[in-house]
Amino acid sequence: MAEERIVSTFMHRVLVGSPKGHTSAPMRPKTVPEKMSIIRSHVYPYSITLASFLASLLLPMIALNYDGSLTNFISTIDAASFWENLPKPTYEAAAVFFGWAIFQGLLLELVPGKTIYGPITPAGERPSYVDNGIPCWLITHGLWLFLGPITGLVPFGRLYDMWGSVIATGNVFALPFCLFLYWKGRTFPSSRDAYVSGFRMFDFFQGVELHPRLFGLNVKQLLNCRVSMNGWSLAFLCMAQAQFDRGTLSSGIIVSSALLVAYLFKFFWWEAGYFASIDIIHDRCGYYIMWGVLCFVPSVYCAPAYFLVEHPTNWSVPTAVALFSVGIGSLVCNYVADLQRQSFRSTHGECKIWGRKPEMITAKYTTTDGKEHTSILLCSGFWGWSRHFNYVPELLLSLCICLPGIVSCPLAGVYYYFLQTLLIDRASRDDDKCSIKYTKYWTEYCKRVPYKIVPFVY
């Protein structure tokens, strides 16, 4: 009996990963049957899974072996060269990938920070997070600066040569990890926010749990924020180091990297606000999110940097400064928009936006536990211009980050091209979910704020 209790306690701590002091038994996920076509339940998740897996490997393959040209790739590829140039996992890449994840996990766990809470979930719970993003960012980038540019103890520029292998290693890990999360969600969910639709492939793709925990750590905060976002920032810096090691440091990669690092510093400054975004409050931990942050971000989001390494764009100082200024202006606009909404929520509307008391709609909604809650919807400031105004400066900033690479290799802009599609889809999904959640109040909100993203256009 003692051995069984030890095993049970161990499984609970590791798999359920409840916060300290919480010892309730895991609950089985609810089955919420959904009526969906075979295209949505099977064709869509299977095809996206396969296509995204191949795309994540092809991008670095084209950058490293085909001069960054899709035309060269298509015109010269054959079965033998495809297999020879296809990125493959290596032990060195595995050490980089897992070492990075463990390092970020240790920082998340050990660096002091207050506990903060996200919005109420559909099941009536409030997920907890550790607010230590800025200290972890400073430690991460400070170590890079000391070990790389200052002392040269670590040849960070080598990451460019092994980038394809790092992504391949990530793919080898991500697929079984997503299968594990699917199994965990069905057997050891961390909260009541776990649902299955009855379609296994769809549930694997979309995810079962909304907020899984492992070893007491919030999986979304660890992988979405720390492993992925800090990794994105450091990858750009390592690619700039790789270009420098090759004898040049172009104005293009300086501007692109500086804007990206500034953007991600702002992300961690505002990390508490991210926990109220659709990635966190709506999207469950399945292949779509988890594979995305582990493999798609290194491949697609980092493309502007690794395409620039051997295709430098050298602009004049005035041109580079102009592009940097537009990017920083977009970043500031994005931050102010986020700050307006965050201040509005934290003060329950008792604040001023643009010097005036904000207009709002008080909306009621009911969670699955039957409890009624109240929320407030902002209709002032940038949020009176459109329901997702923050996407406008974010898209402009992403264009500024990608533009130096697009000039030399159009494929380097794949992050910007993808982000347009992602944000349009995300805005539509967010509207659909809010319409279900807030019902008549959301209808009223859409009348007050009729534009979805671009004011007076869309």
CSV table of C-alpha atoms in Angstrom, one decimal, residues 24-447:
chain,number,residue,atom,x,y,z
A,24,SER,CA,-7.2,16.8,-5.6
A,25,ALA,CA,-7.4,13.7,-7.8
A,26,PRO,CA,-7.3,14.2,-11.5
A,27,MET,CA,-10.6,14.3,-13.3
A,28,ARG,CA,-11.4,12.6,-16.6
A,29,PRO,CA,-11.9,15.0,-19.5
A,30,LYS,CA,-15.5,15.8,-20.5
A,31,THR,CA,-16.7,14.4,-23.8
A,32,VAL,CA,-18.3,17.2,-25.8
A,33,PRO,CA,-19.5,15.7,-29.1
A,34,GLU,CA,-19.1,18.0,-32.0
A,35,LYS,CA,-20.8,17.8,-35.3
A,36,MET,CA,-18.2,18.4,-38.0
A,37,SER,CA,-17.5,17.3,-41.5
A,38,ILE,CA,-14.9,14.7,-42.4
A,39,ILE,CA,-12.8,17.5,-43.8
A,40,ARG,CA,-12.6,19.3,-40.5
A,41,SER,CA,-12.3,16.2,-38.3
A,42,HIS,CA,-9.8,14.2,-40.4
A,43,VAL,CA,-8.6,15.8,-43.7
A,44,TYR,CA,-7.7,19.2,-42.1
A,45,PRO,CA,-5.7,17.9,-39.2
A,46,TYR,CA,-3.9,15.2,-41.2
A,47,SER,CA,-3.0,17.5,-44.1
A,48,ILE,CA,-1.9,20.4,-41.9
A,49,THR,CA,0.2,18.1,-39.8
A,50,LEU,CA,2.0,16.6,-42.8
A,51,ALA,CA,2.4,19.9,-44.7
A,52,SER,CA,3.7,21.8,-41.7
A,53,PHE,CA,6.2,19.1,-40.9
A,54,LEU,CA,7.6,19.2,-44.4
A,55,ALA,CA,7.6,23.0,-44.6
A,56,SER,CA,9.6,23.3,-41.3
A,57,LEU,CA,12.4,21.2,-42.9
A,58,LEU,CA,12.3,22.6,-46.4
A,59,LEU,CA,12.8,26.3,-45.4
A,60,PRO,CA,16.2,25.8,-43.8
A,61,MET,CA,17.1,23.3,-46.5
A,62,ILE,CA,16.5,25.9,-49.2
A,63,ALA,CA,18.3,28.6,-47.3
A,64,LEU,CA,21.4,26.5,-46.6
A,65,ASN,CA,21.7,24.4,-49.8
A,66,TYR,CA,19.8,26.2,-52.6
A,67,ASP,CA,21.0,29.8,-52.2
A,68,GLY,CA,17.7,30.8,-50.6
A,69,SER,CA,15.9,30.4,-53.9
A,70,LEU,CA,12.7,28.4,-54.3
A,71,THR,CA,13.3,28.5,-58.0
A,72,ASN,CA,16.7,26.8,-57.7
A,73,PHE,CA,15.2,24.2,-55.4
A,74,ILE,CA,12.4,23.3,-57.8
A,75,SER,CA,14.6,23.3,-60.9
A,76,THR,CA,17.4,21.1,-59.5
A,77,ILE,CA,15.8,18.8,-56.9
A,78,ASP,CA,15.8,15.1,-57.3
A,79,ALA,CA,15.3,12.2,-54.9
A,80,ALA,CA,19.0,11.7,-54.2
A,81,SER,CA,19.8,15.4,-53.5
A,82,PHE,CA,16.5,15.8,-51.6
A,83,TRP,CA,17.5,13.1,-49.1
A,84,GLU,CA,21.1,14.2,-49.0
A,85,ASN,CA,20.2,17.8,-48.2
A,86,LEU,CA,17.2,17.1,-46.0
A,87,PRO,CA,18.0,18.3,-42.4
A,88,LYS,CA,18.5,15.4,-40.0
A,89,PRO,CA,18.8,15.1,-36.2
A,90,THR,CA,22.2,15.0,-34.7
A,91,TYR,CA,23.5,14.5,-31.2
A,92,GLU,CA,24.9,18.0,-31.2
A,93,ALA,CA,21.6,19.5,-32.2
A,94,ALA,CA,19.8,17.4,-29.6
A,95,ALA,CA,22.2,18.8,-26.9
A,96,VAL,CA,21.3,22.3,-28.1
A,97,PHE,CA,17.6,21.7,-28.2
A,98,PHE,CA,17.1,19.9,-24.9
A,99,GLY,CA,19.8,21.9,-23.1
A,100,TRP,CA,18.0,25.1,-24.1
A,101,ALA,CA,14.6,23.7,-22.9
A,102,ILE,CA,16.0,22.6,-19.6
A,103,PHE,CA,17.8,25.9,-19.0
A,104,GLN,CA,14.6,27.9,-19.6
A,105,GLY,CA,12.7,25.5,-17.4
A,106,LEU,CA,15.2,26.0,-14.5
A,107,LEU,CA,15.0,29.8,-14.9
A,108,LEU,CA,11.2,29.7,-14.8
A,109,GLU,CA,11.3,27.6,-11.7
A,110,LEU,CA,14.2,29.2,-9.8
A,111,VAL,CA,14.1,32.9,-10.6
A,112,PRO,CA,11.9,34.6,-8.1
A,113,GLY,CA,8.6,36.1,-9.2
A,114,LYS,CA,5.2,36.7,-7.9
A,115,THR,CA,2.3,34.4,-8.7
A,116,ILE,CA,-0.2,36.0,-11.1
A,117,TYR,CA,-3.5,34.6,-12.5
A,118,GLY,CA,-5.0,34.5,-15.9
A,119,PRO,CA,-8.7,35.1,-16.8
A,120,ILE,CA,-11.4,32.7,-15.6
A,121,THR,CA,-11.5,29.6,-17.8
A,122,PRO,CA,-14.7,28.0,-19.3
A,123,ALA,CA,-14.7,25.6,-16.4
A,124,GLY,CA,-14.5,28.4,-13.8
A,125,GLU,CA,-10.8,28.1,-12.9
A,126,ARG,CA,-8.0,30.6,-12.9
A,127,PRO,CA,-4.6,29.3,-14.1
A,128,SER,CA,-1.5,30.6,-12.3
A,129,TYR,CA,1.8,31.8,-13.8
A,130,VAL,CA,5.1,33.1,-12.5
A,131,ASP,CA,5.8,36.7,-13.2
A,132,ASN,CA,9.6,36.6,-13.8
A,133,GLY,CA,9.8,37.1,-17.6
A,134,ILE,CA,12.0,40.2,-17.5
A,135,PRO,CA,14.6,38.7,-15.1
A,136,CYS,CA,14.8,35.5,-17.2
A,137,TRP,CA,15.1,37.6,-20.4
A,138,LEU,CA,18.0,39.6,-18.9
A,139,ILE,CA,19.8,36.5,-17.6
A,140,THR,CA,19.4,34.7,-21.0
A,141,HIS,CA,20.6,37.6,-23.1
A,142,GLY,CA,23.3,38.6,-20.5
A,143,LEU,CA,24.8,35.2,-20.7
A,144,TRP,CA,24.7,35.3,-24.5
A,145,LEU,CA,26.5,38.6,-24.5
A,146,PHE,CA,29.1,37.5,-22.0
A,147,LEU,CA,29.8,34.0,-23.5
A,148,GLY,CA,29.6,35.1,-27.1
A,149,PRO,CA,30.6,38.7,-28.2
A,150,ILE,CA,32.5,39.6,-25.1
A,151,THR,CA,34.6,36.5,-24.3
A,152,GLY,CA,34.1,34.3,-27.4
A,153,LEU,CA,33.8,31.3,-25.1
A,154,VAL,CA,30.9,29.9,-27.0
A,155,PRO,CA,30.8,30.0,-30.9
A,156,PHE,CA,27.1,31.0,-31.2
A,157,GLY,CA,27.5,31.6,-34.9
A,158,ARG,CA,27.8,27.8,-35.4
A,159,LEU,CA,24.0,27.6,-34.7
A,160,TYR,CA,23.5,28.7,-38.3
A,161,ASP,CA,25.3,25.7,-39.7
A,162,MET,CA,23.3,23.3,-37.5
A,163,TRP,CA,19.9,25.1,-37.6
A,164,GLY,CA,18.3,22.6,-39.9
A,165,SER,CA,19.4,19.8,-37.6
A,166,VAL,CA,18.0,21.6,-34.6
A,167,ILE,CA,14.6,21.9,-36.3
A,168,ALA,CA,14.8,18.2,-37.4
A,169,THR,CA,15.6,17.3,-33.8
A,170,GLY,CA,12.7,19.4,-32.6
A,171,ASN,CA,10.4,17.5,-35.0
A,172,VAL,CA,11.6,14.1,-33.7
A,173,PHE,CA,10.7,15.2,-30.1
A,174,ALA,CA,7.6,17.3,-30.8
A,175,LEU,CA,5.5,14.5,-32.4
A,176,PRO,CA,5.8,12.0,-29.5
A,177,PHE,CA,5.5,14.9,-27.0
A,178,CYS,CA,2.2,15.9,-28.6
A,179,LEU,CA,1.0,12.3,-28.4
A,180,PHE,CA,2.0,12.3,-24.7
A,181,LEU,CA,0.0,15.5,-24.1
A,182,TYR,CA,-3.0,13.9,-25.8
A,183,TRP,CA,-2.6,10.8,-23.5
A,184,LYS,CA,-2.0,12.9,-20.4
A,185,GLY,CA,-5.1,15.0,-21.1
A,186,ARG,CA,-7.3,12.0,-21.3
A,187,THR,CA,-5.9,10.2,-18.2
A,188,PHE,CA,-4.2,12.8,-16.0
A,189,PRO,CA,-5.6,16.3,-16.8
A,190,SER,CA,-4.3,19.1,-14.6
A,191,SER,CA,-7.7,20.9,-14.4
A,192,ARG,CA,-11.4,20.6,-15.3
A,193,ASP,CA,-10.6,22.4,-18.6
A,194,ALA,CA,-10.1,19.2,-20.6
A,195,TYR,CA,-12.4,18.2,-23.4
A,196,VAL,CA,-12.6,15.5,-26.1
A,197,SER,CA,-14.7,15.8,-29.2
A,198,GLY,CA,-14.9,12.1,-30.0
A,199,PHE,CA,-12.6,12.5,-33.1
A,200,ARG,CA,-9.1,11.3,-32.0
A,201,MET,CA,-7.1,13.0,-34.7
A,202,PHE,CA,-8.9,16.2,-34.2
A,203,ASP,CA,-8.3,16.1,-30.5
A,204,PHE,CA,-4.7,15.3,-31.0
A,205,PHE,CA,-4.4,18.3,-33.4
A,206,GLN,CA,-6.4,20.8,-31.3
A,207,GLY,CA,-5.4,19.4,-27.9
A,208,VAL,CA,-7.4,18.1,-24.9
A,209,GLU,CA,-6.2,20.3,-22.1
A,210,LEU,CA,-6.4,24.0,-21.9
A,211,HIS,CA,-3.8,24.5,-19.2
A,212,PRO,CA,-1.6,21.4,-18.6
A,213,ARG,CA,1.1,21.3,-16.0
A,214,LEU,CA,4.2,19.1,-15.7
A,215,PHE,CA,6.4,18.9,-12.7
A,216,GLY,CA,4.4,21.8,-11.3
A,217,LEU,CA,5.2,24.1,-14.3
A,218,ASN,CA,2.6,25.6,-16.6
A,219,VAL,CA,3.4,24.0,-20.0
A,220,LYS,CA,2.1,27.0,-22.0
A,221,GLN,CA,4.2,29.5,-20.1
A,222,LEU,CA,7.3,27.2,-20.4
A,223,LEU,CA,7.1,26.4,-24.1
A,224,ASN,CA,5.1,29.2,-25.6
A,225,CYS,CA,6.9,32.0,-23.7
A,226,ARG,CA,10.2,30.9,-22.4
A,227,VAL,CA,11.5,28.2,-24.7
A,228,SER,CA,10.0,29.6,-27.9
A,229,MET,CA,10.0,33.4,-27.5
A,230,ASN,CA,13.4,33.6,-25.8
A,231,GLY,CA,14.7,31.1,-28.4
A,232,TRP,CA,13.4,33.3,-31.2
A,233,SER,CA,15.2,36.3,-29.9
A,234,LEU,CA,18.5,34.5,-29.3
A,235,ALA,CA,18.3,32.8,-32.7
A,236,PHE,CA,18.4,36.2,-34.5
A,237,LEU,CA,21.4,37.3,-32.4
A,238,CYS,CA,23.2,34.0,-33.2
A,239,MET,CA,22.5,34.5,-37.0
A,240,ALA,CA,23.9,38.0,-36.8
A,241,GLN,CA,27.0,36.5,-35.1
A,242,ALA,CA,27.2,33.9,-38.0
A,243,GLN,CA,27.2,36.7,-40.6
A,244,PHE,CA,29.8,38.6,-38.6
A,245,ASP,CA,32.0,35.4,-38.5
A,246,ARG,CA,31.8,35.3,-42.3
A,247,GLY,CA,33.4,38.8,-42.6
A,248,THR,CA,30.5,41.2,-42.6
A,249,LEU,CA,27.7,42.6,-40.4
A,250,SER,CA,25.1,44.2,-42.7
A,251,SER,CA,22.8,47.0,-41.8
A,252,GLY,CA,19.9,44.8,-42.8
A,253,ILE,CA,20.6,42.1,-40.2
A,254,ILE,CA,21.4,44.7,-37.6
A,255,VAL,CA,18.0,46.4,-38.1
A,256,SER,CA,16.1,43.2,-38.3
A,257,SER,CA,17.7,41.7,-35.2
A,258,ALA,CA,17.4,44.9,-33.2
A,259,LEU,CA,13.7,45.2,-34.0
A,260,LEU,CA,13.0,41.6,-33.1
A,261,VAL,CA,14.9,41.7,-29.8
A,262,ALA,CA,13.1,44.9,-28.9
A,263,TYR,CA,9.7,43.3,-29.8
A,264,LEU,CA,10.4,40.3,-27.6
A,265,PHE,CA,11.6,42.4,-24.7
A,266,LYS,CA,8.3,44.2,-24.9
A,267,PHE,CA,6.6,40.8,-25.0
A,268,PHE,CA,8.1,39.8,-21.7
A,269,TRP,CA,7.5,43.2,-20.2
A,270,TRP,CA,3.8,42.6,-21.1
A,271,GLU,CA,3.8,38.8,-20.5
A,272,ALA,CA,1.0,39.1,-18.0
A,273,GLY,CA,-1.2,40.5,-20.8
A,274,TYR,CA,-0.3,37.7,-23.1
A,275,PHE,CA,-1.9,35.3,-20.6
A,276,ALA,CA,-5.3,36.9,-21.7
A,277,SER,CA,-4.6,36.3,-25.4
A,278,ILE,CA,-6.4,33.7,-27.6
A,279,ASP,CA,-3.3,31.5,-27.6
A,280,ILE,CA,-3.7,31.0,-23.9
A,281,ILE,CA,-7.4,31.4,-23.1
A,282,HIS,CA,-8.8,29.5,-26.1
A,283,ASP,CA,-6.3,27.3,-27.8
A,284,ARG,CA,-5.7,23.9,-26.1
A,285,CYS,CA,-2.3,22.2,-25.9
A,286,GLY,CA,-2.3,20.0,-28.9
A,287,TYR,CA,-0.2,19.7,-32.1
A,288,TYR,CA,-1.4,23.0,-33.4
A,289,ILE,CA,0.1,25.0,-30.6
A,290,MET,CA,2.9,22.8,-29.1
A,291,TRP,CA,4.5,21.7,-32.4
A,292,GLY,CA,4.1,25.3,-33.6
A,293,VAL,CA,6.2,26.8,-30.8
A,294,LEU,CA,8.8,24.0,-30.9
A,295,CYS,CA,9.3,23.6,-34.7
A,296,PHE,CA,7.3,26.2,-36.7
A,297,VAL,CA,8.8,29.2,-34.8
A,298,PRO,CA,12.4,28.1,-35.4
A,299,SER,CA,11.7,27.4,-39.0
A,300,VAL,CA,9.3,30.1,-40.2
A,301,TYR,CA,9.6,32.9,-37.6
A,302,CYS,CA,13.4,32.8,-37.7
A,303,ALA,CA,13.6,32.7,-41.5
A,304,PRO,CA,14.4,36.4,-42.0
A,305,ALA,CA,17.6,36.0,-39.9
A,306,TYR,CA,19.0,32.7,-41.4
A,307,PHE,CA,18.2,33.8,-44.9
A,308,LEU,CA,20.2,37.0,-44.3
A,309,VAL,CA,23.4,35.3,-43.1
A,310,GLU,CA,24.7,34.6,-46.6
A,311,HIS,CA,22.5,37.2,-48.4
A,312,PRO,CA,23.4,40.4,-46.6
A,313,THR,CA,21.4,43.6,-47.4
A,314,ASN,CA,23.6,46.7,-46.9
A,315,TRP,CA,21.5,49.8,-46.8
A,316,SER,CA,22.7,53.3,-46.3
A,317,VAL,CA,22.5,54.7,-42.8
A,318,PRO,CA,19.5,57.0,-43.6
A,319,THR,CA,17.6,54.0,-45.1
A,320,ALA,CA,18.4,51.7,-42.2
A,321,VAL,CA,17.5,54.4,-39.6
A,322,ALA,CA,14.2,55.1,-41.4
A,323,LEU,CA,13.2,51.4,-41.4
A,324,PHE,CA,14.2,51.0,-37.8
A,325,SER,CA,12.2,54.1,-36.8
A,326,VAL,CA,9.1,52.8,-38.6
A,327,GLY,CA,9.5,49.5,-36.8
A,328,ILE,CA,10.0,51.1,-33.4
A,329,GLY,CA,7.0,53.3,-34.0
A,330,SER,CA,4.9,50.3,-34.7
A,331,LEU,CA,6.2,48.6,-31.6
A,332,VAL,CA,5.3,51.6,-29.4
A,333,CYS,CA,1.8,51.7,-31.0
A,334,ASN,CA,1.3,48.0,-30.3
A,335,TYR,CA,2.5,48.5,-26.7
A,336,VAL,CA,0.2,51.4,-26.1
A,337,ALA,CA,-2.8,49.5,-27.5
A,338,ASP,CA,-2.0,46.5,-25.2
A,339,LEU,CA,-1.5,48.9,-22.3
A,340,GLN,CA,-4.8,50.5,-22.8
A,341,ARG,CA,-6.6,47.2,-22.6
A,342,GLN,CA,-4.5,45.9,-19.7
A,343,SER,CA,-5.1,49.1,-17.6
A,344,PHE,CA,-8.8,49.0,-18.4
A,345,ARG,CA,-9.1,45.4,-17.2
A,346,SER,CA,-6.9,45.8,-14.1
A,347,THR,CA,-8.8,48.9,-12.9
A,348,HIS,CA,-12.2,47.5,-13.9
A,349,GLY,CA,-12.7,50.5,-16.2
A,350,GLU,CA,-11.7,53.1,-13.6
A,351,CYS,CA,-9.0,54.7,-15.6
A,352,LYS,CA,-8.5,57.3,-18.4
A,353,ILE,CA,-7.8,56.5,-22.0
A,354,TRP,CA,-6.7,59.5,-24.2
A,355,GLY,CA,-7.7,61.7,-21.3
A,356,ARG,CA,-11.2,60.5,-20.9
A,357,LYS,CA,-13.1,57.8,-19.0
A,358,PRO,CA,-13.4,54.8,-21.3
A,359,GLU,CA,-16.6,53.7,-22.9
A,360,MET,CA,-17.5,50.1,-22.1
A,361,ILE,CA,-20.0,47.4,-22.3
A,362,THR,CA,-20.7,45.3,-19.2
A,363,ALA,CA,-21.2,41.7,-20.4
A,364,LYS,CA,-22.4,38.7,-18.4
A,365,TYR,CA,-21.5,35.1,-19.2
A,366,THR,CA,-21.8,31.6,-17.6
A,367,THR,CA,-19.0,29.1,-17.2
A,368,THR,CA,-19.6,25.3,-17.5
A,369,ASP,CA,-19.8,25.0,-13.7
A,370,GLY,CA,-23.1,27.0,-13.9
A,371,LYS,CA,-21.7,30.2,-12.3
A,372,GLU,CA,-22.4,33.6,-13.8
A,373,HIS,CA,-19.6,36.1,-14.2
A,374,THR,CA,-19.2,39.7,-15.4
A,375,SER,CA,-16.7,41.1,-17.9
A,376,ILE,CA,-16.2,44.5,-19.4
A,377,LEU,CA,-15.6,45.2,-23.1
A,378,LEU,CA,-13.5,48.3,-24.1
A,379,CYS,CA,-14.9,50.6,-26.7
A,380,SER,CA,-12.4,53.5,-26.4
A,381,GLY,CA,-8.9,54.4,-27.5
A,382,PHE,CA,-7.4,52.1,-30.2
A,383,TRP,CA,-10.1,49.5,-29.2
A,384,GLY,CA,-12.8,51.9,-30.4
A,385,TRP,CA,-11.2,51.9,-33.8
A,386,SER,CA,-11.3,48.1,-34.3
A,387,ARG,CA,-11.8,45.0,-32.3
A,388,HIS,CA,-8.2,43.7,-33.0
A,389,PHE,CA,-6.4,47.0,-33.6
A,390,ASN,CA,-3.2,45.6,-32.0
A,391,TYR,CA,-2.7,43.4,-35.1
A,392,VAL,CA,-2.2,46.5,-37.4
A,393,PRO,CA,1.1,47.7,-35.8
A,394,GLU,CA,2.2,44.1,-35.3
A,395,LEU,CA,1.9,43.4,-39.0
A,396,LEU,CA,3.8,46.5,-39.9
A,397,LEU,CA,6.5,45.6,-37.4
A,398,SER,CA,6.8,42.1,-38.9
A,399,LEU,CA,7.2,43.7,-42.3
A,400,CYS,CA,10.0,45.9,-41.1
A,401,ILE,CA,11.8,42.8,-39.6
A,402,CYS,CA,11.4,40.8,-42.8
A,403,LEU,CA,12.1,43.5,-45.4
A,404,PRO,CA,15.9,43.3,-45.3
A,405,GLY,CA,15.7,39.6,-46.1
A,406,ILE,CA,12.9,40.0,-48.7
A,407,VAL,CA,15.0,42.3,-50.8
A,408,SER,CA,17.6,39.5,-51.3
A,409,CYS,CA,15.4,36.4,-51.0
A,410,PRO,CA,11.6,36.8,-51.2
A,411,LEU,CA,11.2,33.5,-49.3
A,412,ALA,CA,12.8,35.2,-46.3
A,413,GLY,CA,9.5,37.0,-45.8
A,414,VAL,CA,7.6,33.8,-45.1
A,415,TYR,CA,7.1,34.9,-41.5
A,416,TYR,CA,5.3,38.1,-42.6
A,417,TYR,CA,3.2,36.3,-45.2
A,418,PHE,CA,2.2,33.7,-42.6
A,419,LEU,CA,1.4,36.2,-39.9
A,420,GLN,CA,-1.1,38.0,-42.1
A,421,THR,CA,-3.0,34.7,-42.5
A,422,LEU,CA,-2.6,33.8,-38.9
A,423,LEU,CA,-3.9,37.1,-37.5
A,424,ILE,CA,-6.9,37.2,-39.9
A,425,ASP,CA,-7.8,33.7,-38.9
A,426,ARG,CA,-7.2,34.4,-35.2
A,427,ALA,CA,-9.4,37.5,-35.3
A,428,SER,CA,-12.2,35.5,-36.8
A,429,ARG,CA,-11.9,32.7,-34.3
A,430,ASP,CA,-11.8,35.1,-31.4
A,431,ASP,CA,-14.9,36.8,-32.7
A,432,ASP,CA,-16.7,33.4,-33.0
A,433,LYS,CA,-15.7,32.4,-29.5
A,434,CYS,CA,-16.6,35.7,-28.0
A,435,SER,CA,-20.0,35.6,-29.8
A,436,ILE,CA,-20.7,32.3,-28.1
A,437,LYS,CA,-19.4,33.4,-24.7
A,438,TYR,CA,-21.0,36.9,-24.5
A,439,THR,CA,-24.1,36.3,-26.8
A,440,LYS,CA,-26.1,39.5,-27.1
A,441,TYR,CA,-23.4,41.6,-25.5
A,442,TRP,CA,-21.0,40.8,-28.2
A,443,THR,CA,-23.5,41.7,-30.8
A,444,GLU,CA,-23.9,45.1,-29.2
A,445,TYR,CA,-20.1,45.4,-29.0
A,446,CYS,CA,-19.7,44.7,-32.7
A,447,LYS,CA,-22.2,47.4,-33.5
